[in-house]
Amino acid sequence: MKFLLSSLALLSFSLPLQAQQLLVDSPEGCDIVMSSPDGDLEYAGNGGLLLTESGYSSLEYFCSFTPKAQYQWRTYEVTTHIGQCEMPGPEFMPQLFTIVSDPELPGVVSIFTGDPEPLRFYNCQS
């Protein structure tokens, strides 16, 4: 229950982000998130991931990192962050995140976590 409340709190902080910068883990997710005021909750409720400067989450999964990330595509940028992922239970896993933004891929953020493929997030234009 504590995890669910912290996830909902994170999602409520993402709402003002819609006016500025909102990143989701699929290009199709932008249509869902931008289609209604509760689009971010609908998307996260179906397992979609939302990325903020502090981490990424769905309703039952949350990864946080420090320092906060700044997403820009003016220059090629690679930053490394430490953090953790939390799953229901609660179950915690320490994690290292390497975040890459590339002007040749405007609007795409790649997050390397040690898996064979990075997580990719796409900037939704409001």
mmCIF file with all atom_site columns, C-alpha atoms in Angstrom:
data_model
loop_
_atom_site.group_PDB
_atom_site.id
_atom_site.type_symbol
_atom_site.label_atom_id
_atom_site.label_alt_id
_atom_site.label_comp_id
_atom_site.label_asym_id
_atom_site.label_entity_id
_atom_site.label_seq_id
_atom_site.pdbx_PDB_ins_code
_atom_site.Cartn_x
_atom_site.Cartn_y
_atom_site.Cartn_z
_atom_site.occupancy
_atom_site.B_iso_or_equiv
_atom_site.pdbx_formal_charge
_atom_site.auth_seq_id
_atom_site.auth_comp_id
_atom_site.auth_asym_id
_atom_site.auth_atom_id
_atom_site.pdbx_PDB_model_num
ATOM 1   C CA . MET A 1 1   ? 0.000  0.000  0.000   1.00 0.00 ? 1   MET A CA 1
ATOM 2   C CA . LYS A 1 2   ? 2.852  2.381  0.858   1.00 0.00 ? 2   LYS A CA 1
ATOM 3   C CA . PHE A 1 3   ? 4.363  1.703  -2.559  1.00 0.00 ? 3   PHE A CA 1
ATOM 4   C CA . LEU A 1 4   ? 1.085  2.414  -4.343  1.00 0.00 ? 4   LEU A CA 1
ATOM 5   C CA . LEU A 1 5   ? 0.698  5.717  -2.492  1.00 0.00 ? 5   LEU A CA 1
ATOM 6   C CA . SER A 1 6   ? 4.255  6.789  -3.338  1.00 0.00 ? 6   SER A CA 1
ATOM 7   C CA . SER A 1 7   ? 3.653  5.896  -6.988  1.00 0.00 ? 7   SER A CA 1
ATOM 8   C CA . LEU A 1 8   ? 0.430  7.876  -7.074  1.00 0.00 ? 8   LEU A CA 1
ATOM 9   C CA . ALA A 1 9   ? 2.218  10.819 -5.489  1.00 0.00 ? 9   ALA A CA 1
ATOM 10  C CA . LEU A 1 10  ? 4.888  10.628 -8.193  1.00 0.00 ? 10  LEU A CA 1
ATOM 11  C CA . LEU A 1 11  ? 2.251  10.553 -10.904 1.00 0.00 ? 11  LEU A CA 1
ATOM 12  C CA . SER A 1 12  ? 0.504  13.573 -9.455  1.00 0.00 ? 12  SER A CA 1
ATOM 13  C CA . PHE A 1 13  ? 3.801  15.449 -9.667  1.00 0.00 ? 13  PHE A CA 1
ATOM 14  C CA . SER A 1 14  ? 4.041  14.511 -13.339 1.00 0.00 ? 14  SER A CA 1
ATOM 15  C CA . LEU A 1 15  ? 0.837  16.369 -14.197 1.00 0.00 ? 15  LEU A CA 1
ATOM 16  C CA . PRO A 1 16  ? 2.462  19.827 -14.314 1.00 0.00 ? 16  PRO A CA 1
ATOM 17  C CA . LEU A 1 17  ? 5.135  18.204 -16.456 1.00 0.00 ? 17  LEU A CA 1
ATOM 18  C CA . GLN A 1 18  ? 2.575  17.765 -19.251 1.00 0.00 ? 18  GLN A CA 1
ATOM 19  C CA . ALA A 1 19  ? 2.737  21.489 -19.899 1.00 0.00 ? 19  ALA A CA 1
ATOM 20  C CA . GLN A 1 20  ? 6.523  21.302 -20.212 1.00 0.00 ? 20  GLN A CA 1
ATOM 21  C CA . GLN A 1 21  ? 8.107  17.937 -20.881 1.00 0.00 ? 21  GLN A CA 1
ATOM 22  C CA . LEU A 1 22  ? 6.567  14.476 -20.578 1.00 0.00 ? 22  LEU A CA 1
ATOM 23  C CA . LEU A 1 23  ? 8.448  11.332 -21.547 1.00 0.00 ? 23  LEU A CA 1
ATOM 24  C CA . VAL A 1 24  ? 6.895  7.874  -21.974 1.00 0.00 ? 24  VAL A CA 1
ATOM 25  C CA . ASP A 1 25  ? 8.323  4.489  -22.958 1.00 0.00 ? 25  ASP A CA 1
ATOM 26  C CA . SER A 1 26  ? 6.554  4.177  -26.319 1.00 0.00 ? 26  SER A CA 1
ATOM 27  C CA . PRO A 1 27  ? 5.699  6.642  -29.085 1.00 0.00 ? 27  PRO A CA 1
ATOM 28  C CA . GLU A 1 28  ? 2.070  5.408  -28.949 1.00 0.00 ? 28  GLU A CA 1
ATOM 29  C CA . GLY A 1 29  ? 1.993  6.262  -25.247 1.00 0.00 ? 29  GLY A CA 1
ATOM 30  C CA . CYS A 1 30  ? 2.050  9.962  -26.077 1.00 0.00 ? 30  CYS A CA 1
ATOM 31  C CA . ASP A 1 31  ? -1.398 9.695  -27.683 1.00 0.00 ? 31  ASP A CA 1
ATOM 32  C CA . ILE A 1 32  ? -2.812 7.993  -24.574 1.00 0.00 ? 32  ILE A CA 1
ATOM 33  C CA . VAL A 1 33  ? -1.206 10.391 -22.110 1.00 0.00 ? 33  VAL A CA 1
ATOM 34  C CA . MET A 1 34  ? -2.112 13.532 -24.029 1.00 0.00 ? 34  MET A CA 1
ATOM 35  C CA . SER A 1 35  ? -5.691 12.455 -24.878 1.00 0.00 ? 35  SER A CA 1
ATOM 36  C CA . SER A 1 36  ? -7.216 13.170 -21.462 1.00 0.00 ? 36  SER A CA 1
ATOM 37  C CA . PRO A 1 37  ? -6.456 14.820 -18.122 1.00 0.00 ? 37  PRO A CA 1
ATOM 38  C CA . ASP A 1 38  ? -6.025 11.345 -16.564 1.00 0.00 ? 38  ASP A CA 1
ATOM 39  C CA . GLY A 1 39  ? -4.124 9.927  -19.515 1.00 0.00 ? 39  GLY A CA 1
ATOM 40  C CA . ASP A 1 40  ? -0.932 9.519  -17.478 1.00 0.00 ? 40  ASP A CA 1
ATOM 41  C CA . LEU A 1 41  ? -2.770 7.428  -14.857 1.00 0.00 ? 41  LEU A CA 1
ATOM 42  C CA . GLU A 1 42  ? -4.411 5.331  -17.574 1.00 0.00 ? 42  GLU A CA 1
ATOM 43  C CA . TYR A 1 43  ? -1.071 4.744  -19.302 1.00 0.00 ? 43  TYR A CA 1
ATOM 44  C CA . ALA A 1 44  ? 0.761  3.886  -16.061 1.00 0.00 ? 44  ALA A CA 1
ATOM 45  C CA . GLY A 1 45  ? -2.133 1.670  -14.943 1.00 0.00 ? 45  GLY A CA 1
ATOM 46  C CA . ASN A 1 46  ? -1.655 -0.420 -18.065 1.00 0.00 ? 46  ASN A CA 1
ATOM 47  C CA . GLY A 1 47  ? 2.067  -0.873 -17.360 1.00 0.00 ? 47  GLY A CA 1
ATOM 48  C CA . GLY A 1 48  ? 3.403  2.092  -19.327 1.00 0.00 ? 48  GLY A CA 1
ATOM 49  C CA . LEU A 1 49  ? 6.401  3.901  -17.865 1.00 0.00 ? 49  LEU A CA 1
ATOM 50  C CA . LEU A 1 50  ? 6.549  7.658  -17.263 1.00 0.00 ? 50  LEU A CA 1
ATOM 51  C CA . LEU A 1 51  ? 9.937  9.369  -16.965 1.00 0.00 ? 51  LEU A CA 1
ATOM 52  C CA . THR A 1 52  ? 10.587 12.431 -14.807 1.00 0.00 ? 52  THR A CA 1
ATOM 53  C CA . GLU A 1 53  ? 13.819 14.069 -13.696 1.00 0.00 ? 53  GLU A CA 1
ATOM 54  C CA . SER A 1 54  ? 13.804 11.861 -10.563 1.00 0.00 ? 54  SER A CA 1
ATOM 55  C CA . GLY A 1 55  ? 13.134 8.484  -12.173 1.00 0.00 ? 55  GLY A CA 1
ATOM 56  C CA . TYR A 1 56  ? 10.552 6.438  -14.010 1.00 0.00 ? 56  TYR A CA 1
ATOM 57  C CA . SER A 1 57  ? 7.473  4.538  -12.894 1.00 0.00 ? 57  SER A CA 1
ATOM 58  C CA . SER A 1 58  ? 4.217  2.806  -13.619 1.00 0.00 ? 58  SER A CA 1
ATOM 59  C CA . LEU A 1 59  ? 1.590  2.178  -10.947 1.00 0.00 ? 59  LEU A CA 1
ATOM 60  C CA . GLU A 1 60  ? 3.377  -0.852 -9.477  1.00 0.00 ? 60  GLU A CA 1
ATOM 61  C CA . TYR A 1 61  ? 6.999  -0.206 -10.385 1.00 0.00 ? 61  TYR A CA 1
ATOM 62  C CA . PHE A 1 62  ? 9.221  2.727  -9.539  1.00 0.00 ? 62  PHE A CA 1
ATOM 63  C CA . CYS A 1 63  ? 12.898 3.495  -10.185 1.00 0.00 ? 63  CYS A CA 1
ATOM 64  C CA . SER A 1 64  ? 14.452 6.594  -8.685  1.00 0.00 ? 64  SER A CA 1
ATOM 65  C CA . PHE A 1 65  ? 17.867 8.097  -9.283  1.00 0.00 ? 65  PHE A CA 1
ATOM 66  C CA . THR A 1 66  ? 20.142 10.837 -8.033  1.00 0.00 ? 66  THR A CA 1
ATOM 67  C CA . PRO A 1 67  ? 21.201 13.315 -9.071  1.00 0.00 ? 67  PRO A CA 1
ATOM 68  C CA . LYS A 1 68  ? 18.100 14.407 -10.948 1.00 0.00 ? 68  LYS A CA 1
ATOM 69  C CA . ALA A 1 69  ? 18.400 14.148 -14.727 1.00 0.00 ? 69  ALA A CA 1
ATOM 70  C CA . GLN A 1 70  ? 18.038 17.033 -17.143 1.00 0.00 ? 70  GLN A CA 1
ATOM 71  C CA . TYR A 1 71  ? 16.803 16.010 -20.591 1.00 0.00 ? 71  TYR A CA 1
ATOM 72  C CA . GLN A 1 72  ? 18.036 18.112 -23.485 1.00 0.00 ? 72  GLN A CA 1
ATOM 73  C CA . TRP A 1 73  ? 19.032 17.414 -27.085 1.00 0.00 ? 73  TRP A CA 1
ATOM 74  C CA . ARG A 1 74  ? 21.263 20.382 -27.918 1.00 0.00 ? 74  ARG A CA 1
ATOM 75  C CA . THR A 1 75  ? 24.435 18.335 -27.386 1.00 0.00 ? 75  THR A CA 1
ATOM 76  C CA . TYR A 1 76  ? 25.310 14.678 -26.970 1.00 0.00 ? 76  TYR A CA 1
ATOM 77  C CA . GLU A 1 77  ? 25.151 14.040 -23.232 1.00 0.00 ? 77  GLU A CA 1
ATOM 78  C CA . VAL A 1 78  ? 25.878 10.980 -21.090 1.00 0.00 ? 78  VAL A CA 1
ATOM 79  C CA . THR A 1 79  ? 25.265 11.085 -17.337 1.00 0.00 ? 79  THR A CA 1
ATOM 80  C CA . THR A 1 80  ? 25.425 8.359  -14.701 1.00 0.00 ? 80  THR A CA 1
ATOM 81  C CA . HIS A 1 81  ? 23.088 8.167  -11.719 1.00 0.00 ? 81  HIS A CA 1
ATOM 82  C CA . ILE A 1 82  ? 22.730 5.861  -8.743  1.00 0.00 ? 82  ILE A CA 1
ATOM 83  C CA . GLY A 1 83  ? 19.407 4.727  -7.377  1.00 0.00 ? 83  GLY A CA 1
ATOM 84  C CA . GLN A 1 84  ? 17.027 1.894  -6.789  1.00 0.00 ? 84  GLN A CA 1
ATOM 85  C CA . CYS A 1 85  ? 13.983 0.213  -8.225  1.00 0.00 ? 85  CYS A CA 1
ATOM 86  C CA . GLU A 1 86  ? 11.019 -0.768 -6.076  1.00 0.00 ? 86  GLU A CA 1
ATOM 87  C CA . MET A 1 87  ? 8.524  -3.467 -6.927  1.00 0.00 ? 87  MET A CA 1
ATOM 88  C CA . PRO A 1 88  ? 5.408  -4.562 -5.022  1.00 0.00 ? 88  PRO A CA 1
ATOM 89  C CA . GLY A 1 89  ? 6.137  -6.459 -1.886  1.00 0.00 ? 89  GLY A CA 1
ATOM 90  C CA . PRO A 1 90  ? 8.022  -4.101 -1.326  1.00 0.00 ? 90  PRO A CA 1
ATOM 91  C CA . GLU A 1 91  ? 11.129 -5.409 -3.022  1.00 0.00 ? 91  GLU A CA 1
ATOM 92  C CA . PHE A 1 92  ? 14.111 -3.109 -3.639  1.00 0.00 ? 92  PHE A CA 1
ATOM 93  C CA . MET A 1 93  ? 16.961 -3.499 -6.098  1.00 0.00 ? 93  MET A CA 1
ATOM 94  C CA . PRO A 1 94  ? 19.983 -1.149 -6.149  1.00 0.00 ? 94  PRO A CA 1
ATOM 95  C CA . GLN A 1 95  ? 20.619 0.154  -9.654  1.00 0.00 ? 95  GLN A CA 1
ATOM 96  C CA . LEU A 1 96  ? 23.060 2.177  -11.720 1.00 0.00 ? 96  LEU A CA 1
ATOM 97  C CA . PHE A 1 97  ? 21.548 4.244  -14.561 1.00 0.00 ? 97  PHE A CA 1
ATOM 98  C CA . THR A 1 98  ? 23.412 5.724  -17.517 1.00 0.00 ? 98  THR A CA 1
ATOM 99  C CA . ILE A 1 99  ? 21.267 8.265  -19.348 1.00 0.00 ? 99  ILE A CA 1
ATOM 100 C CA . VAL A 1 100 ? 22.005 9.300  -22.932 1.00 0.00 ? 100 VAL A CA 1
ATOM 101 C CA . SER A 1 101 ? 20.463 12.094 -24.991 1.00 0.00 ? 101 SER A CA 1
ATOM 102 C CA . ASP A 1 102 ? 21.627 12.628 -28.553 1.00 0.00 ? 102 ASP A CA 1
ATOM 103 C CA . PRO A 1 103 ? 20.822 15.557 -30.887 1.00 0.00 ? 103 PRO A CA 1
ATOM 104 C CA . GLU A 1 104 ? 20.639 13.026 -33.739 1.00 0.00 ? 104 GLU A CA 1
ATOM 105 C CA . LEU A 1 105 ? 17.662 11.442 -31.926 1.00 0.00 ? 105 LEU A CA 1
ATOM 106 C CA . PRO A 1 106 ? 15.746 14.529 -30.744 1.00 0.00 ? 106 PRO A CA 1
ATOM 107 C CA . GLY A 1 107 ? 13.109 13.703 -28.162 1.00 0.00 ? 107 GLY A CA 1
ATOM 108 C CA . VAL A 1 108 ? 14.531 10.262 -27.310 1.00 0.00 ? 108 VAL A CA 1
ATOM 109 C CA . VAL A 1 109 ? 16.196 9.442  -23.987 1.00 0.00 ? 109 VAL A CA 1
ATOM 110 C CA . SER A 1 110 ? 17.999 6.116  -23.628 1.00 0.00 ? 110 SER A CA 1
ATOM 111 C CA . ILE A 1 111 ? 18.571 4.676  -20.163 1.00 0.00 ? 111 ILE A CA 1
ATOM 112 C CA . PHE A 1 112 ? 21.109 1.893  -19.813 1.00 0.00 ? 112 PHE A CA 1
ATOM 113 C CA . THR A 1 113 ? 20.636 -0.339 -16.759 1.00 0.00 ? 113 THR A CA 1
ATOM 114 C CA . GLY A 1 114 ? 22.864 -3.307 -17.607 1.00 0.00 ? 114 GLY A CA 1
ATOM 115 C CA . ASP A 1 115 ? 20.201 -5.075 -19.679 1.00 0.00 ? 115 ASP A CA 1
ATOM 116 C CA . PRO A 1 116 ? 21.109 -5.928 -23.289 1.00 0.00 ? 116 PRO A CA 1
ATOM 117 C CA . GLU A 1 117 ? 18.896 -3.119 -24.637 1.00 0.00 ? 117 GLU A CA 1
ATOM 118 C CA . PRO A 1 118 ? 18.370 0.323  -23.088 1.00 0.00 ? 118 PRO A CA 1
ATOM 119 C CA . LEU A 1 119 ? 14.998 1.624  -22.020 1.00 0.00 ? 119 LEU A CA 1
ATOM 120 C CA . ARG A 1 120 ? 13.894 4.321  -24.441 1.00 0.00 ? 120 ARG A CA 1
ATOM 121 C CA . PHE A 1 121 ? 11.616 7.181  -23.564 1.00 0.00 ? 121 PHE A CA 1
ATOM 122 C CA . TYR A 1 122 ? 9.970  9.565  -26.022 1.00 0.00 ? 122 TYR A CA 1
ATOM 123 C CA . ASN A 1 123 ? 9.193  13.222 -25.427 1.00 0.00 ? 123 ASN A CA 1
ATOM 124 C CA . CYS A 1 124 ? 5.510  14.021 -25.901 1.00 0.00 ? 124 CYS A CA 1
ATOM 125 C CA . GLN A 1 125 ? 4.962  17.492 -27.303 1.00 0.00 ? 125 GLN A CA 1
ATOM 126 C CA . SER A 1 126 ? 2.082  19.316 -25.630 1.00 0.00 ? 126 SER A CA 1
#
